[in-house]
């Protein structure tokens, strides 16, 4: 009964927010979902290994901050490579 109710709520919520979600750029949405998956995956894997996270569930915010910072560093590190590839392919003016 609970699973059926949860399914109904998710379907209704999906129908309601479908319009606003279509306005979000696809890559931004994928990036956000990826950060959440990695954050929760790290947190739950740690709990499965017996790690006692400081501040319990609030440590999720620390992990999100860590993964966002790490992603920004990696993106900045890789940016020159992408610019160089676009120049080689002749796509620099077609941004």
PDB file of C-alpha atoms in Angstrom:
ATOM      1  CA  UNK A   1       0.000   0.000   0.000  1.00  0.00           C
ATOM      2  CA  UNK A   2       2.818   2.389   0.913  1.00  0.00           C
ATOM      3  CA  UNK A   3       4.716   1.648  -2.308  1.00  0.00           C
ATOM      4  CA  UNK A   4       1.608   2.293  -4.394  1.00  0.00           C
ATOM      5  CA  UNK A   5       1.029   5.610  -2.644  1.00  0.00           C
ATOM      6  CA  UNK A   6       4.683   6.581  -3.170  1.00  0.00           C
ATOM      7  CA  UNK A   7       4.411   5.713  -6.877  1.00  0.00           C
ATOM      8  CA  UNK A   8       1.260   7.803  -7.212  1.00  0.00           C
ATOM      9  CA  UNK A   9       2.918  10.777  -5.493  1.00  0.00           C
ATOM     10  CA  UNK A  10       6.010  10.531  -7.727  1.00  0.00           C
ATOM     11  CA  UNK A  11       3.900  10.323 -10.895  1.00  0.00           C
ATOM     12  CA  UNK A  12       1.775  13.319  -9.884  1.00  0.00           C
ATOM     13  CA  UNK A  13       4.841  15.302  -8.865  1.00  0.00           C
ATOM     14  CA  UNK A  14       6.530  14.409 -12.163  1.00  0.00           C
ATOM     15  CA  UNK A  15       3.546  15.662 -14.139  1.00  0.00           C
ATOM     16  CA  UNK A  16       3.403  18.893 -12.147  1.00  0.00           C
ATOM     17  CA  UNK A  17       7.091  19.817 -12.432  1.00  0.00           C
ATOM     18  CA  UNK A  18       7.633  18.526 -15.972  1.00  0.00           C
ATOM     19  CA  UNK A  19       7.240  21.997 -17.495  1.00  0.00           C
ATOM     20  CA  UNK A  20       9.783  23.800 -15.317  1.00  0.00           C
ATOM     21  CA  UNK A  21      12.249  20.912 -15.633  1.00  0.00           C
ATOM     22  CA  UNK A  22      12.264  21.200 -19.432  1.00  0.00           C
ATOM     23  CA  UNK A  23      13.663  24.735 -19.097  1.00  0.00           C
ATOM     24  CA  UNK A  24      16.786  23.531 -17.258  1.00  0.00           C
ATOM     25  CA  UNK A  25      19.726  22.808 -19.598  1.00  0.00           C
ATOM     26  CA  UNK A  26      20.209  19.058 -19.958  1.00  0.00           C
ATOM     27  CA  UNK A  27      23.904  19.099 -19.045  1.00  0.00           C
ATOM     28  CA  UNK A  28      23.250  21.124 -15.879  1.00  0.00           C
ATOM     29  CA  UNK A  29      20.572  18.648 -14.841  1.00  0.00           C
ATOM     30  CA  UNK A  30      22.863  15.679 -15.511  1.00  0.00           C
ATOM     31  CA  UNK A  31      25.690  17.360 -13.590  1.00  0.00           C
ATOM     32  CA  UNK A  32      23.436  18.018 -10.570  1.00  0.00           C
ATOM     33  CA  UNK A  33      22.096  14.473 -10.536  1.00  0.00           C
ATOM     34  CA  UNK A  34      25.635  13.114 -10.864  1.00  0.00           C
ATOM     35  CA  UNK A  35      26.830  15.162  -7.890  1.00  0.00           C
ATOM     36  CA  UNK A  36      23.899  13.917  -5.802  1.00  0.00           C
ATOM     37  CA  UNK A  37      24.483  10.282  -6.790  1.00  0.00           C
ATOM     38  CA  UNK A  38      28.186  10.451  -5.951  1.00  0.00           C
ATOM     39  CA  UNK A  39      27.479  12.232  -2.662  1.00  0.00           C
ATOM     40  CA  UNK A  40      24.827   9.805  -1.460  1.00  0.00           C
ATOM     41  CA  UNK A  41      26.793   6.827  -2.800  1.00  0.00           C
ATOM     42  CA  UNK A  42      29.899   7.893  -0.885  1.00  0.00           C
ATOM     43  CA  UNK A  43      27.882   8.521   2.269  1.00  0.00           C
ATOM     44  CA  UNK A  44      26.055   5.203   2.168  1.00  0.00           C
ATOM     45  CA  UNK A  45      29.156   3.228   1.167  1.00  0.00           C
ATOM     46  CA  UNK A  46      30.934   4.770   4.134  1.00  0.00           C
ATOM     47  CA  UNK A  47      28.098   3.814   6.438  1.00  0.00           C
ATOM     48  CA  UNK A  48      28.184   0.295   5.020  1.00  0.00           C
ATOM     49  CA  UNK A  49      31.885   0.120   5.856  1.00  0.00           C
ATOM     50  CA  UNK A  50      31.153   1.246   9.406  1.00  0.00           C
ATOM     51  CA  UNK A  51      32.302   4.878   9.135  1.00  0.00           C
ATOM     52  CA  UNK A  52      30.709   7.143  11.724  1.00  0.00           C
ATOM     53  CA  UNK A  53      30.329  10.445   9.875  1.00  0.00           C
ATOM     54  CA  UNK A  54      30.867  13.564  11.973  1.00  0.00           C
ATOM     55  CA  UNK A  55      27.558  15.428  12.474  1.00  0.00           C
ATOM     56  CA  UNK A  56      25.711  12.396  11.038  1.00  0.00           C
ATOM     57  CA  UNK A  57      23.498  13.329   8.066  1.00  0.00           C
ATOM     58  CA  UNK A  58      24.721  16.943   7.997  1.00  0.00           C
ATOM     59  CA  UNK A  59      28.016  15.582   6.651  1.00  0.00           C
ATOM     60  CA  UNK A  60      26.211  15.228   3.302  1.00  0.00           C
ATOM     61  CA  UNK A  61      26.658  18.991   2.860  1.00  0.00           C
ATOM     62  CA  UNK A  62      30.404  18.605   3.392  1.00  0.00           C
ATOM     63  CA  UNK A  63      30.518  15.855   0.768  1.00  0.00           C
ATOM     64  CA  UNK A  64      28.468  17.921  -1.714  1.00  0.00           C
ATOM     65  CA  UNK A  65      30.825  20.857  -1.217  1.00  0.00           C
ATOM     66  CA  UNK A  66      33.840  18.596  -1.670  1.00  0.00           C
ATOM     67  CA  UNK A  67      32.542  17.036  -4.896  1.00  0.00           C
ATOM     68  CA  UNK A  68      31.448  20.398  -6.341  1.00  0.00           C
ATOM     69  CA  UNK A  69      34.869  21.894  -5.578  1.00  0.00           C
ATOM     70  CA  UNK A  70      36.650  18.878  -7.036  1.00  0.00           C
ATOM     71  CA  UNK A  71      34.470  19.074 -10.156  1.00  0.00           C
ATOM     72  CA  UNK A  72      35.232  22.780 -10.603  1.00  0.00           C
ATOM     73  CA  UNK A  73      38.967  22.100 -10.306  1.00  0.00           C
ATOM     74  CA  UNK A  74      38.824  19.267 -12.843  1.00  0.00           C
ATOM     75  CA  UNK A  75      36.684  21.313 -15.275  1.00  0.00           C
ATOM     76  CA  UNK A  76      39.129  24.233 -15.120  1.00  0.00           C
ATOM     77  CA  UNK A  77      42.023  21.835 -15.604  1.00  0.00           C
ATOM     78  CA  UNK A  78      40.385  20.278 -18.688  1.00  0.00           C
ATOM     79  CA  UNK A  79      39.059  23.529 -20.212  1.00  0.00           C
ATOM     80  CA  UNK A  80      42.221  24.281 -22.270  1.00  0.00           C
ATOM     81  CA  UNK A  81      42.006  20.809 -23.785  1.00  0.00           C
ATOM     82  CA  UNK A  82      38.432  21.449 -24.966  1.00  0.00           C
ATOM     83  CA  UNK A  83      39.351  24.855 -26.422  1.00  0.00           C
ATOM     84  CA  UNK A  84      42.314  23.298 -28.244  1.00  0.00           C
ATOM     85  CA  UNK A  85      40.085  20.539 -29.689  1.00  0.00           C
ATOM     86  CA  UNK A  86      37.535  23.084 -30.948  1.00  0.00           C
ATOM     87  CA  UNK A  87      40.298  25.083 -32.653  1.00  0.00           C
ATOM     88  CA  UNK A  88      41.658  21.969 -34.328  1.00  0.00           C
ATOM     89  CA  UNK A  89      38.158  20.979 -35.501  1.00  0.00           C
ATOM     90  CA  UNK A  90      37.485  24.535 -36.712  1.00  0.00           C
ATOM     91  CA  UNK A  91      34.526  24.984 -34.367  1.00  0.00           C
ATOM     92  CA  UNK A  92      35.810  27.930 -32.327  1.00  0.00           C
ATOM     93  CA  UNK A  93      33.427  30.439 -33.901  1.00  0.00           C
ATOM     94  CA  UNK A  94      30.389  28.113 -33.595  1.00  0.00           C
ATOM     95  CA  UNK A  95      29.868  28.233 -29.847  1.00  0.00           C
TER      96      UNK A  95
END
